[in-house]
Each structure stands twice: as structure tokens, then as C-alpha cells.
mmCIF file of N, CA and C in Angstrom:
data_model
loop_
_atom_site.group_PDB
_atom_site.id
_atom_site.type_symbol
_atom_site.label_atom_id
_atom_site.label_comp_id
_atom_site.label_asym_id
_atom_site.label_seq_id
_atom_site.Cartn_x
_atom_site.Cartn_y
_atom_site.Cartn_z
ATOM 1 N N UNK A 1 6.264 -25.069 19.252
ATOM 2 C CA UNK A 1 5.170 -24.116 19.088
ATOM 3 C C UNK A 1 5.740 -22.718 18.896
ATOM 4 N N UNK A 2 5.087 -22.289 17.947
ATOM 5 C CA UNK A 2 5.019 -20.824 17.633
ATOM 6 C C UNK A 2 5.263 -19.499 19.123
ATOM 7 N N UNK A 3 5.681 -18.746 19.415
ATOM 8 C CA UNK A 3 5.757 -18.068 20.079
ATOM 9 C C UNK A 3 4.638 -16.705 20.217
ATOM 10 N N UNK A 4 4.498 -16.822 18.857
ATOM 11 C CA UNK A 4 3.522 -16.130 17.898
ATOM 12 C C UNK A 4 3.318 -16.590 16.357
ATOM 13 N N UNK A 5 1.462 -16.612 16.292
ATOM 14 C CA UNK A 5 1.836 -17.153 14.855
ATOM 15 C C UNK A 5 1.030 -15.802 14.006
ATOM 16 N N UNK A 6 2.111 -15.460 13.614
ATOM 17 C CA UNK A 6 1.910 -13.865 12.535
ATOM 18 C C UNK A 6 0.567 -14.232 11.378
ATOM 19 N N UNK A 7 -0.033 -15.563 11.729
ATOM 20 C CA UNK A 7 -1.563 -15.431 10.183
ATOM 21 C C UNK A 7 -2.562 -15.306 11.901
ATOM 22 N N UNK A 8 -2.528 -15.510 12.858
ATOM 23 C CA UNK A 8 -3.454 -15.516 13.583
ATOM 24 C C UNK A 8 -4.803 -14.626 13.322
ATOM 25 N N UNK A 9 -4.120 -13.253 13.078
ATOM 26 C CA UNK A 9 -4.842 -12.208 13.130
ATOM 27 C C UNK A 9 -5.318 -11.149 12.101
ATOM 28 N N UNK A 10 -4.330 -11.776 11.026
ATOM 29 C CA UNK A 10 -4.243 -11.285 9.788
ATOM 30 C C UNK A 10 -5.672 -11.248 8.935
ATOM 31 N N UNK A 11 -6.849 -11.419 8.712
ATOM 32 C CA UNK A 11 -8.255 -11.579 8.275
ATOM 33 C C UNK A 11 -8.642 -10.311 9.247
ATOM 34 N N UNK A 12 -8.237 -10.211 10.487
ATOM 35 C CA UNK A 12 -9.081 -9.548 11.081
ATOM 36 C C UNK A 12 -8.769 -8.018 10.824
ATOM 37 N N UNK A 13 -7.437 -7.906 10.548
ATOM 38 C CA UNK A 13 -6.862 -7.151 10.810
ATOM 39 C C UNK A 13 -6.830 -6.156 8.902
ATOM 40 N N UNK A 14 -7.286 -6.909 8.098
ATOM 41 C CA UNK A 14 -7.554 -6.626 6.664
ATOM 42 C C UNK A 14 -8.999 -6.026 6.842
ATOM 43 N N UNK A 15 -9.625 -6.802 7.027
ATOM 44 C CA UNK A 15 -10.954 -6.246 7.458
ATOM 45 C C UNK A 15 -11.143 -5.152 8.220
ATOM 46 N N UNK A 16 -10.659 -4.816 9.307
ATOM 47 C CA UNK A 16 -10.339 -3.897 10.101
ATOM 48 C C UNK A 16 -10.110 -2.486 9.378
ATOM 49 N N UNK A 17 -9.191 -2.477 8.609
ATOM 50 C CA UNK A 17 -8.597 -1.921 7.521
ATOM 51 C C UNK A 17 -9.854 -1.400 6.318
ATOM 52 N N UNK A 18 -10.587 -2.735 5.694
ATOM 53 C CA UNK A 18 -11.192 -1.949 4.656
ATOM 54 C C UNK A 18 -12.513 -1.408 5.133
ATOM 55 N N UNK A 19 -12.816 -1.217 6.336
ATOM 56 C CA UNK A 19 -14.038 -0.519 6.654
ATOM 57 C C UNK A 19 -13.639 1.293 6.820
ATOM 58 N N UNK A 20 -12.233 1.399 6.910
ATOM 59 C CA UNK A 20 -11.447 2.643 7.015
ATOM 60 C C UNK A 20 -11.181 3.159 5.521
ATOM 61 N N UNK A 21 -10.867 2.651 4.705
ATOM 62 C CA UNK A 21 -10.724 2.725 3.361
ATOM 63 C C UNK A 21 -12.283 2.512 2.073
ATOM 64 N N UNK A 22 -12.978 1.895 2.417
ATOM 65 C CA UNK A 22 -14.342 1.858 1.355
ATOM 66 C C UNK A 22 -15.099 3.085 1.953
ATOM 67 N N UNK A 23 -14.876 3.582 2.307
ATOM 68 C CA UNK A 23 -15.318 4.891 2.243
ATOM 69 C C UNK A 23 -14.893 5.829 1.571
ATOM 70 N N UNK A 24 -13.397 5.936 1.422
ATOM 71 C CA UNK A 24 -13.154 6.456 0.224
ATOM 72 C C UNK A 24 -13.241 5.795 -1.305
ATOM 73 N N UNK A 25 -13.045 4.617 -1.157
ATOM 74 C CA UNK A 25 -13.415 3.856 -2.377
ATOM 75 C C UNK A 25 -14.784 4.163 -2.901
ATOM 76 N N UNK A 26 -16.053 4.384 -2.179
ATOM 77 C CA UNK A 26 -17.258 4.930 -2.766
ATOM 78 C C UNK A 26 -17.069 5.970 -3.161
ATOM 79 N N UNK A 27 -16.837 7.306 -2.337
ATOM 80 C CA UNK A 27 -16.773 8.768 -2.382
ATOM 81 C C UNK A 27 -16.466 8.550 -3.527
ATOM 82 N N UNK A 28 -15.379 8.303 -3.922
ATOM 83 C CA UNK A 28 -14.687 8.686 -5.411
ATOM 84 C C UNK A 28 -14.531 7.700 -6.485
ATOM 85 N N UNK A 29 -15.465 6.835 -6.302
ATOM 86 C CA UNK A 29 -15.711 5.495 -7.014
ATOM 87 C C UNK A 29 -14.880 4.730 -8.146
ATOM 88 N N UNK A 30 -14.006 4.291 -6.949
ATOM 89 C CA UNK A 30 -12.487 3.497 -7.393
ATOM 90 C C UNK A 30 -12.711 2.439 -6.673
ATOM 91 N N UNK A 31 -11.797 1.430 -7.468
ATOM 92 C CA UNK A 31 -12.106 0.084 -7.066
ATOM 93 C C UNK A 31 -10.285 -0.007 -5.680
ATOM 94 N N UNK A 32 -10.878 -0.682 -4.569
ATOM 95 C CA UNK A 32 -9.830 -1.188 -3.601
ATOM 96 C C UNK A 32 -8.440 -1.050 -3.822
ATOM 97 N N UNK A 33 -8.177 -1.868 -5.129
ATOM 98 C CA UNK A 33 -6.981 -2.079 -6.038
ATOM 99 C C UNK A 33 -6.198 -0.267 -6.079
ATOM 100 N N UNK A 34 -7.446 0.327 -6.959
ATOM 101 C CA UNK A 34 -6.654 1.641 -7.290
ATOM 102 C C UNK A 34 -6.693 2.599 -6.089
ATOM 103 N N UNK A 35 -7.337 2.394 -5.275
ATOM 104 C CA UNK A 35 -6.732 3.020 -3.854
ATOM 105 C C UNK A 35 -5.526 2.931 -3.455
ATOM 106 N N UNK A 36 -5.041 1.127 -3.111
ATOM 107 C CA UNK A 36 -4.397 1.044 -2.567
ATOM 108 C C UNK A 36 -2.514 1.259 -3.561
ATOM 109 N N UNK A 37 -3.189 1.049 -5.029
ATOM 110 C CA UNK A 37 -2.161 1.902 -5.986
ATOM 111 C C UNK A 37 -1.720 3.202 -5.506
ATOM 112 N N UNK A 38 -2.750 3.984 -5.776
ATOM 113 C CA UNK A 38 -2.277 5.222 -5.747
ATOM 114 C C UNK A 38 -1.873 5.750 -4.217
ATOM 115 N N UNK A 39 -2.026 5.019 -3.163
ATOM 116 C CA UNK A 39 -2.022 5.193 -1.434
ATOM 117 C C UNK A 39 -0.359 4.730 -1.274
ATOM 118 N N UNK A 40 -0.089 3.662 -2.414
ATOM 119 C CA UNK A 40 1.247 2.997 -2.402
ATOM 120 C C UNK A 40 2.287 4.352 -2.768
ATOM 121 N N UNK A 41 1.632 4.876 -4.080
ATOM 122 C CA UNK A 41 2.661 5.433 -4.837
ATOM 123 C C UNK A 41 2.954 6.437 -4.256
ATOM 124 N N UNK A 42 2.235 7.575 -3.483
ATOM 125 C CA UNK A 42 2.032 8.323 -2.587
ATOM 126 C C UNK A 42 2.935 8.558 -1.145
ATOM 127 N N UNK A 43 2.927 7.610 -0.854
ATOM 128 C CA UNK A 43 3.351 7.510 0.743
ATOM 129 C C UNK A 43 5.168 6.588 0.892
ATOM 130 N N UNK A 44 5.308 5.863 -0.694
ATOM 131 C CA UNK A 44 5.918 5.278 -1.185
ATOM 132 C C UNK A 44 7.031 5.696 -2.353
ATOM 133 N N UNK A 45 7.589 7.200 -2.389
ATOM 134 C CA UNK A 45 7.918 7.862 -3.474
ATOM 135 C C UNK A 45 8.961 7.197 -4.189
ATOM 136 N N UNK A 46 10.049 6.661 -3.031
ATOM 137 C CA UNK A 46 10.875 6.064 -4.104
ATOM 138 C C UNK A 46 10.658 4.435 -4.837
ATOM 139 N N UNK A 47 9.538 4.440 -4.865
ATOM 140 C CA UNK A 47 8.858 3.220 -5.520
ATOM 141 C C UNK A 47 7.791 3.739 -6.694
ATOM 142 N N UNK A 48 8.004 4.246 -7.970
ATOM 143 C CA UNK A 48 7.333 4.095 -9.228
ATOM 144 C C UNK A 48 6.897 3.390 -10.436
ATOM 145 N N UNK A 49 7.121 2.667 -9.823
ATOM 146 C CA UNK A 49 7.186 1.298 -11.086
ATOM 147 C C UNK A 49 5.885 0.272 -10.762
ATOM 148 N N UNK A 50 4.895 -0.743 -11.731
ATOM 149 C CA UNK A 50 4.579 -1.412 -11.250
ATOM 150 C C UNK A 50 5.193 -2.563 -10.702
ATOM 151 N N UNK A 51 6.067 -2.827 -11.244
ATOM 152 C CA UNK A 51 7.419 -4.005 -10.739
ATOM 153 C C UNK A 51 7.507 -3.756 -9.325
ATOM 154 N N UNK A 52 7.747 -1.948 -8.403
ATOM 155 C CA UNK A 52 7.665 -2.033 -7.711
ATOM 156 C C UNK A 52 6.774 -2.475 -6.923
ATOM 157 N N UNK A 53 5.421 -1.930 -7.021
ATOM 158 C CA UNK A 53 4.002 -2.428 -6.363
ATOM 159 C C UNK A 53 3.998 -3.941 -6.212
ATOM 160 N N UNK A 54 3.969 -4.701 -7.857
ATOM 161 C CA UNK A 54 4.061 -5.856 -7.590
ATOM 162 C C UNK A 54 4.678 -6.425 -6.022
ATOM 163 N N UNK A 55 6.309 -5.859 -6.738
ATOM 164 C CA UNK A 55 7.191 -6.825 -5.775
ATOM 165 C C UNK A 55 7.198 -5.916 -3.964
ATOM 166 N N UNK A 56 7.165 -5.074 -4.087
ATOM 167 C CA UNK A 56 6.616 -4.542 -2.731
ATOM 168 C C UNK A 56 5.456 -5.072 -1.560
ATOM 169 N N UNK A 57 4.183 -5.362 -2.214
ATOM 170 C CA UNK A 57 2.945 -5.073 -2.066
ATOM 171 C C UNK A 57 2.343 -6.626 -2.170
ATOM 172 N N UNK A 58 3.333 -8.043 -2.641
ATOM 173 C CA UNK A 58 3.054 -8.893 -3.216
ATOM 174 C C UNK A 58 1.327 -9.167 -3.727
ATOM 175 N N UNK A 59 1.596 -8.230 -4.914
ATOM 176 C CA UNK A 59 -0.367 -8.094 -5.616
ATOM 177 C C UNK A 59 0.241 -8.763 -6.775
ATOM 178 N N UNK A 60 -0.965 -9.090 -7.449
ATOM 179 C CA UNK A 60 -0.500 -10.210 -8.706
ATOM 180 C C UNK A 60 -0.581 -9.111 -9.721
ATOM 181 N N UNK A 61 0.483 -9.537 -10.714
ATOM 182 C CA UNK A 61 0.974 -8.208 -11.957
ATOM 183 C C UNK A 61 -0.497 -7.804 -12.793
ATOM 184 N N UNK A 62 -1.371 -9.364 -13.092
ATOM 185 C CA UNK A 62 -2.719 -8.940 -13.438
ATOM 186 C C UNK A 62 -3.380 -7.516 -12.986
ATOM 187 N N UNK A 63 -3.190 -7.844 -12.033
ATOM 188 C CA UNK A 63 -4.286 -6.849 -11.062
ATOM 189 C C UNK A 63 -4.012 -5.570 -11.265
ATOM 190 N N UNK A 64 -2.475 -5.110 -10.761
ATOM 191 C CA UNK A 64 -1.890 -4.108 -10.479
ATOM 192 C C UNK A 64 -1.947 -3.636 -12.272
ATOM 193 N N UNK A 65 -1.558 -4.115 -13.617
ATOM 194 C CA UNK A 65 -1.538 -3.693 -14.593
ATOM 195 C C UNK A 65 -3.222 -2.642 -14.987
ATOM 196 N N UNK A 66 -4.362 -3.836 -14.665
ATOM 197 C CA UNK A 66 -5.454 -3.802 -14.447
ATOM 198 C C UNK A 66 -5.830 -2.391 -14.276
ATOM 199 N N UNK A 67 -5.321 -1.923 -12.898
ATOM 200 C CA UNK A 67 -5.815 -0.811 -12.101
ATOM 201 C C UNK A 67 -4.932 -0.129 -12.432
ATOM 202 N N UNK A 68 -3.982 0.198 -13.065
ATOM 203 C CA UNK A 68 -3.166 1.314 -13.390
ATOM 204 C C UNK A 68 -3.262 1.588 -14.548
ATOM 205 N N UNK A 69 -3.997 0.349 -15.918
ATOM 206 C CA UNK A 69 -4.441 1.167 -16.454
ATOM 207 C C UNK A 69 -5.761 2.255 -16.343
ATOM 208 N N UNK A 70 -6.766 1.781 -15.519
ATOM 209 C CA UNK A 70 -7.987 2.417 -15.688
ATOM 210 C C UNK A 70 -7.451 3.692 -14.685
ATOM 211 N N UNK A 71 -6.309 3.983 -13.636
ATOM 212 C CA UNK A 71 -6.222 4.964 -12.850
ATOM 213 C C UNK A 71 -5.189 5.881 -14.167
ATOM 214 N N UNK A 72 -4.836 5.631 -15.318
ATOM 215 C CA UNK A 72 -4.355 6.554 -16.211
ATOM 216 C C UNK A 72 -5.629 6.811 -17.382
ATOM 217 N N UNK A 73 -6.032 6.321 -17.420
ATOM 218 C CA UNK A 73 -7.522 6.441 -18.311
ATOM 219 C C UNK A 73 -8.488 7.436 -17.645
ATOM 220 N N UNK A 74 -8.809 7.766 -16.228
ATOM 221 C CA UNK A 74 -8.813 8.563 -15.417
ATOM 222 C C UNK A 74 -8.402 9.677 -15.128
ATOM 223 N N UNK A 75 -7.022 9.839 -15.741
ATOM 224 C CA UNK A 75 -6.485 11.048 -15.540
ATOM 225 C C UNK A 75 -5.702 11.232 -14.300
ATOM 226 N N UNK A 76 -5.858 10.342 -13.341
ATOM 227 C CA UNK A 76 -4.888 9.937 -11.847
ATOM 228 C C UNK A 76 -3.836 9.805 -11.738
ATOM 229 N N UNK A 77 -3.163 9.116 -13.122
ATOM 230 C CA UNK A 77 -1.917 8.449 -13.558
ATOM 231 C C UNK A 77 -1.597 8.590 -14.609
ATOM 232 N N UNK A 78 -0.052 9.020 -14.378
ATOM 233 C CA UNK A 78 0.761 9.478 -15.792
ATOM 234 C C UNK A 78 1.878 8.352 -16.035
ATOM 235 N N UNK A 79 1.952 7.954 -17.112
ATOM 236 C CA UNK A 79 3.324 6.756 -17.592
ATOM 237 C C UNK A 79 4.156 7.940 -18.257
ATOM 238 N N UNK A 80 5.636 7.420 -17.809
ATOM 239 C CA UNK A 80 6.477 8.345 -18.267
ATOM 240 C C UNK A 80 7.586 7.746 -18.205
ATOM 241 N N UNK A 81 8.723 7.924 -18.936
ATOM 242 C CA UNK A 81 10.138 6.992 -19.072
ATOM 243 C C UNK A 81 11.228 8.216 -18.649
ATOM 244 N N UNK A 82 11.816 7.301 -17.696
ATOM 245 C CA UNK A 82 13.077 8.001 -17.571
ATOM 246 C C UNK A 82 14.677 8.415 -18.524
ATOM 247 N N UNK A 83 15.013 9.547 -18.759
ATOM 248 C CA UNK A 83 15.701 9.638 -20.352
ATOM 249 C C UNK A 83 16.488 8.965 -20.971
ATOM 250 N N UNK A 84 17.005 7.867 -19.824
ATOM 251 C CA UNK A 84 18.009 6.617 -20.033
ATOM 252 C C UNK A 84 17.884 5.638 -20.406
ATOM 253 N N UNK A 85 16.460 5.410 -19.854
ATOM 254 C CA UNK A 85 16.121 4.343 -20.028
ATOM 255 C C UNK A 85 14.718 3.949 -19.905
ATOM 256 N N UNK A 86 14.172 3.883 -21.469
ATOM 257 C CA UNK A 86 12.850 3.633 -22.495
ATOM 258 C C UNK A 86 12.195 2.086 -22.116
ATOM 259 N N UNK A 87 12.829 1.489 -21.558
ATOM 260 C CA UNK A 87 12.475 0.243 -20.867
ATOM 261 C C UNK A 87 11.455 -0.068 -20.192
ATOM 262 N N UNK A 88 11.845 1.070 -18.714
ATOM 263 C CA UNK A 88 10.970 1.055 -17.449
ATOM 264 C C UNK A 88 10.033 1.982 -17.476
ATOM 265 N N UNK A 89 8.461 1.717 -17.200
ATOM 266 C CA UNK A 89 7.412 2.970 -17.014
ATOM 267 C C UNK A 89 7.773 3.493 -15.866
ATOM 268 N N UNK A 90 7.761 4.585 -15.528
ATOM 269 C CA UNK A 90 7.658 4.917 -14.223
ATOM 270 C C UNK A 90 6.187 5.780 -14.227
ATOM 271 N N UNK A 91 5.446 5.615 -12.749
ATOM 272 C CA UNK A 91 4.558 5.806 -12.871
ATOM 273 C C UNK A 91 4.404 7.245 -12.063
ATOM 274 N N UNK A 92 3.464 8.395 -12.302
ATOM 275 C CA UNK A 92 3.619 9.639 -11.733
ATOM 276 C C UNK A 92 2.265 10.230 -11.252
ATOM 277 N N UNK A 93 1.726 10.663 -9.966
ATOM 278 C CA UNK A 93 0.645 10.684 -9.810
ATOM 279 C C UNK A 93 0.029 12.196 -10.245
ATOM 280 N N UNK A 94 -1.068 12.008 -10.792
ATOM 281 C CA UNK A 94 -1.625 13.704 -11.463
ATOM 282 C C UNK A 94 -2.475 13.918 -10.333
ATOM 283 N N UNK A 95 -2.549 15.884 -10.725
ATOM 284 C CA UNK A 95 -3.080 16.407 -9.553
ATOM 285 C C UNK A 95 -4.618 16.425 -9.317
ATOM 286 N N UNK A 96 -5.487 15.409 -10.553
ATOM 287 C CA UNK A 96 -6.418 15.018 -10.474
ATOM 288 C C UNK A 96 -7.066 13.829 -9.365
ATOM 289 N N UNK A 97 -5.601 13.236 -8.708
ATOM 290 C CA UNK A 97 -5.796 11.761 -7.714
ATOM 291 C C UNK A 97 -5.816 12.613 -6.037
ATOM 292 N N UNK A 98 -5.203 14.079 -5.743
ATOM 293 C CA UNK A 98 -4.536 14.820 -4.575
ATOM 294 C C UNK A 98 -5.604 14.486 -3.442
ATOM 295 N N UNK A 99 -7.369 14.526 -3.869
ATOM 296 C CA UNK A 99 -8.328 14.528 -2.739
ATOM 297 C C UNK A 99 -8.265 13.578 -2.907
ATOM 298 N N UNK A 100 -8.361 12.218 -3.810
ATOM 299 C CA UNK A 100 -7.815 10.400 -3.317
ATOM 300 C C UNK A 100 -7.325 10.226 -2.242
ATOM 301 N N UNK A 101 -6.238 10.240 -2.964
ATOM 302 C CA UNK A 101 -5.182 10.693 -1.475
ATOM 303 C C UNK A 101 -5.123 11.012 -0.722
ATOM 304 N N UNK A 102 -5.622 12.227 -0.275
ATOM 305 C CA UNK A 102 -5.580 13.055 0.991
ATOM 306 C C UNK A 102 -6.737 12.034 1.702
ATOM 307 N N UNK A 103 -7.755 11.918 0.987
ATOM 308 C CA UNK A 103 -8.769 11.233 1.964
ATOM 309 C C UNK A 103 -8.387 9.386 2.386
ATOM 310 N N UNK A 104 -7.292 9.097 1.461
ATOM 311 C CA UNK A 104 -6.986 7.932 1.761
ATOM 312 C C UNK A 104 -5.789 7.902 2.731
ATOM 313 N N UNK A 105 -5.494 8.591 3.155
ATOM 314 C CA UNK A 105 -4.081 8.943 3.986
ATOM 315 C C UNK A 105 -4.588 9.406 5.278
ATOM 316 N N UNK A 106 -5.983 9.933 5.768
ATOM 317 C CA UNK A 106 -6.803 10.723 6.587
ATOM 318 C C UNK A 106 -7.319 8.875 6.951
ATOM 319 N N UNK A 107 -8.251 8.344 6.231
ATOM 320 C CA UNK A 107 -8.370 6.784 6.661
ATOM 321 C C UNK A 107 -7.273 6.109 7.163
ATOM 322 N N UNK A 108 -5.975 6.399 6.346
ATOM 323 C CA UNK A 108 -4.718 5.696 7.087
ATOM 324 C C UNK A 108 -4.593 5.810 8.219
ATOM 325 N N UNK A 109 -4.650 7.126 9.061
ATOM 326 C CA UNK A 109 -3.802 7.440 10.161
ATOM 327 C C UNK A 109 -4.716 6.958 10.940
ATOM 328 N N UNK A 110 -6.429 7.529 10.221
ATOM 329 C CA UNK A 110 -7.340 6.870 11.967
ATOM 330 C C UNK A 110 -7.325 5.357 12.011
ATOM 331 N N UNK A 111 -7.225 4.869 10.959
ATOM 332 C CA UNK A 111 -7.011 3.532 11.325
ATOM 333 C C UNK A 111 -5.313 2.782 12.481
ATOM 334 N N UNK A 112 -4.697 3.523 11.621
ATOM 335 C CA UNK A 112 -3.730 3.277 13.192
ATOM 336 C C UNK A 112 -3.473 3.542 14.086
ATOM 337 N N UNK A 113 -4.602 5.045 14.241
ATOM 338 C CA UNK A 113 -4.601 5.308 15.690
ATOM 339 C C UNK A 113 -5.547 4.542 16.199
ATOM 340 N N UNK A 114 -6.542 3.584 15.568
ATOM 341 C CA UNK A 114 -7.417 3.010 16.446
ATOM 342 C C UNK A 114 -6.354 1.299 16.593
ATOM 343 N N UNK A 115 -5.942 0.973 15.830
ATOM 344 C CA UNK A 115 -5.039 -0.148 15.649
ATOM 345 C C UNK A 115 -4.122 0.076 17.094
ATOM 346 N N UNK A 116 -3.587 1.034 17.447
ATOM 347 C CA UNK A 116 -2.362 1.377 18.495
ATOM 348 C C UNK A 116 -2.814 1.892 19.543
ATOM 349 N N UNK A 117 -3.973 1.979 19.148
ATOM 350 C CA UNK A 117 -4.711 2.591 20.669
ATOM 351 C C UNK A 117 -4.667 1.726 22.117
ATOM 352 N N UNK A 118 -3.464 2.193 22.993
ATOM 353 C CA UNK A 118 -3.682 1.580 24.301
ATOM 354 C C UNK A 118 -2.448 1.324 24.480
ATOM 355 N N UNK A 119 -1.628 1.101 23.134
ATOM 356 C CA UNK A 119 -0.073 0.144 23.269
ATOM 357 C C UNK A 119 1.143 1.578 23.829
ATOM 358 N N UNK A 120 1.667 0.971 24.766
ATOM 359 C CA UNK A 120 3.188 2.321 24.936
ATOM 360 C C UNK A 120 3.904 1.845 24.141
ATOM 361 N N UNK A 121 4.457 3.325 23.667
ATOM 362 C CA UNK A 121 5.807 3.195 22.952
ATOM 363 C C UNK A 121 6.291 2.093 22.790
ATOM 364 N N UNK A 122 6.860 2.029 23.871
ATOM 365 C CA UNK A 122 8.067 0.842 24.096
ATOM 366 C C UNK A 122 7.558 -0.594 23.577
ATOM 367 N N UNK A 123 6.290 -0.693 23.201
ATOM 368 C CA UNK A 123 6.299 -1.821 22.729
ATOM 369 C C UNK A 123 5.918 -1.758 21.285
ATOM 370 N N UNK A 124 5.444 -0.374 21.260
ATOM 371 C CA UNK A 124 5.214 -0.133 19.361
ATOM 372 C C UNK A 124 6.752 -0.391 18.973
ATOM 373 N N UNK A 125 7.574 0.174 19.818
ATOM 374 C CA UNK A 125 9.182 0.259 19.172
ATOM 375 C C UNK A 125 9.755 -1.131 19.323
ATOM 376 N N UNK A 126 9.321 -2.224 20.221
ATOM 377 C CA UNK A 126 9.604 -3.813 20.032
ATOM 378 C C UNK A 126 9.139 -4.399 19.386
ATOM 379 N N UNK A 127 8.176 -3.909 18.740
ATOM 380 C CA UNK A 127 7.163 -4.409 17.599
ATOM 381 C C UNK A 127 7.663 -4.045 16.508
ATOM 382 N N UNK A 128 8.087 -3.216 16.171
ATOM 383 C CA UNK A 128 8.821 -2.716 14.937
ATOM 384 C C UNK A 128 10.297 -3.183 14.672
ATOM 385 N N UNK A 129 11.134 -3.749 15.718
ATOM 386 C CA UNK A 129 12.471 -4.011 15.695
ATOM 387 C C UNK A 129 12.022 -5.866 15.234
ATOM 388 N N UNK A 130 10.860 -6.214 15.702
ATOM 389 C CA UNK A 130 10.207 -7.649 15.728
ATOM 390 C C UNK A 130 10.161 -7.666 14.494
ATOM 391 N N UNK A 131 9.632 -6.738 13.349
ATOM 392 C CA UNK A 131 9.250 -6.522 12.544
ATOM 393 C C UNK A 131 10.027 -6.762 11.493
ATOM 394 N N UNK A 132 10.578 -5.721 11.878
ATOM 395 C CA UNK A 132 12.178 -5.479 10.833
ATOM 396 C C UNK A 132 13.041 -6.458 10.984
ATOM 397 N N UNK A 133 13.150 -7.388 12.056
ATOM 398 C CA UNK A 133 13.951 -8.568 11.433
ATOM 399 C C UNK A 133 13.500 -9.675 11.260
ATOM 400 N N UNK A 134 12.134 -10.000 11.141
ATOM 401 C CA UNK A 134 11.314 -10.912 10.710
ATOM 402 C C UNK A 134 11.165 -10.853 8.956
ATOM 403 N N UNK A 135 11.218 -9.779 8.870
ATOM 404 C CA UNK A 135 11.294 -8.972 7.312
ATOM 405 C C UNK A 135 12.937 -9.437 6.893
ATOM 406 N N UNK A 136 13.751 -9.287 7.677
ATOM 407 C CA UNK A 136 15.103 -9.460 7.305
ATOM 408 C C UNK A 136 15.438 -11.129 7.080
ATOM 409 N N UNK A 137 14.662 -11.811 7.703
ATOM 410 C CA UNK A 137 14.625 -13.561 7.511
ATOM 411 C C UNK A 137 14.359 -13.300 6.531
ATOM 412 N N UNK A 138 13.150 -13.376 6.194
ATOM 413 C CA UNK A 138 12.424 -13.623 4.770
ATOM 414 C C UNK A 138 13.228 -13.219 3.519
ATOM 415 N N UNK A 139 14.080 -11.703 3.968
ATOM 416 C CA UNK A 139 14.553 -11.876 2.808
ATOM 417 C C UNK A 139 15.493 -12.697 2.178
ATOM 418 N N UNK A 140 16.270 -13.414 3.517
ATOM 419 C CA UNK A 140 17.655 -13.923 3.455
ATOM 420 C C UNK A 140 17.042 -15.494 3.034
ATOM 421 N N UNK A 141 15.827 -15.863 2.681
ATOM 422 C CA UNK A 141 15.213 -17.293 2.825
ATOM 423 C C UNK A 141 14.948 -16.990 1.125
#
């Protein structure tokens, strides 16, 4: 038996999540997807690419193509190539997405202060070392 089984809580804990976030998704009437795009790219700098999102974020390339085009059709998102190399988009956020953001980053934090509410340190910081090498299996698998 499991010691812990990491899907236990996972539904609840998504949910949890988008009642903190569709609020900005109305305000500024963007779909989930391009929130959590532009919340990625944001908080996530050295990750510009959709390759990154994809492979970061495991979202299906559909989706993520999907919403990054309509968040550059928007004016949110700029495609731009780096001078070396014409290959890779890299993606750049315009200063038309900044109150997105800000209000999606303002949902971030209260949501983990209500998420962490009660826990000491010491176990946010065993939770995170839990974390990080549970993350480190997976990659080695």
C-alpha cells in the first residue's frame, strides 16, 4: 500500500483552484487555457516556447497552439524568433495581457494562502523536498 496516493486529492484540489481563477477568466473574457498560458509565461520566464508549455504543463499541443493563437490575435501575445535561430517561436507577453496577469497572480497567491493555511513551515519545507524528488523519479523513469 501506498503511503500516500498523490491522485487522491487531485479533482479536489483543481477545482479548488478554478473557483480562484474564473473570475478572472470572466472579468477579461478568456478562456481557462489562455489564463493559464499567459499565468505560465509570466511567472515562468525562462520558459517561452510552446514546446515549453506543452512539455512543462503536460497540456496537449492542440490546445496550447489553440490559445496562443487567439491570445496573439488579441494583442496579449507576440511570436518572435531568436536571431540564430528562425526555427523556434519564442513567445513574448504584450503590455496589453499586464492586468491578466496581475489579476491572475493576485488569484494565485490567495489561493495558496488558503491551500497552506494551518500547515508550519517545517512541513511546507517536507512537502517540497517530497516533491522535488518525486519529480526527480519521474524524470529518471
Amino acid at each position: 500500500m501506498l503511503p500516500v496516493n498523490p491522485w487522491e486529492h487531485q479533482n479536489a484540489i483543481k477545482t479548488f483552484y478554478s473557483r480562484y481563477v474564473e473570475e478572472v477568466c470572466e472579468k477579461h473574457e478568456i478562456t481557462r487555457m489562455e489564463l493559464d498560458i499567459l499565468l505560465f509565461l509570466a511567472n515562468n520566464p525562462m520558459y517561452d516556447t510552446a514546446s515549453d508549455i506543452v512539455e512543462v504543463r503536460y497540456l496537449s499541443k492542440s490546445q496550447v497552439s489553440v490559445s496562443i493563437k487567439m491570445l496573439e490575435q488579441r494583442g496579449f501575445l507576440k511570436k518572435a524568433y531568436a536571431d540564430h535561430n528562425r526555427k523556434t517561436v519564442h513567445l513574448k507577453i504584450m503590455d496589453a495581457a499586464s492586468d491578466i496577469i496581475a489579476d491572475g497572480q493576485t488569484a494565485q497567491q490567495a489561493f495558496m494562502a488558503a491551500i497552506f493555511k494551518g500547515i508550519p513551515q517545517k512541513d511546507l519545507d517536507a512537502m517540497k523536498r517530497c516533491t522535488a524528488q518525486m519529480m526527480e523519479n519521474i524524470k529518471k523513469h
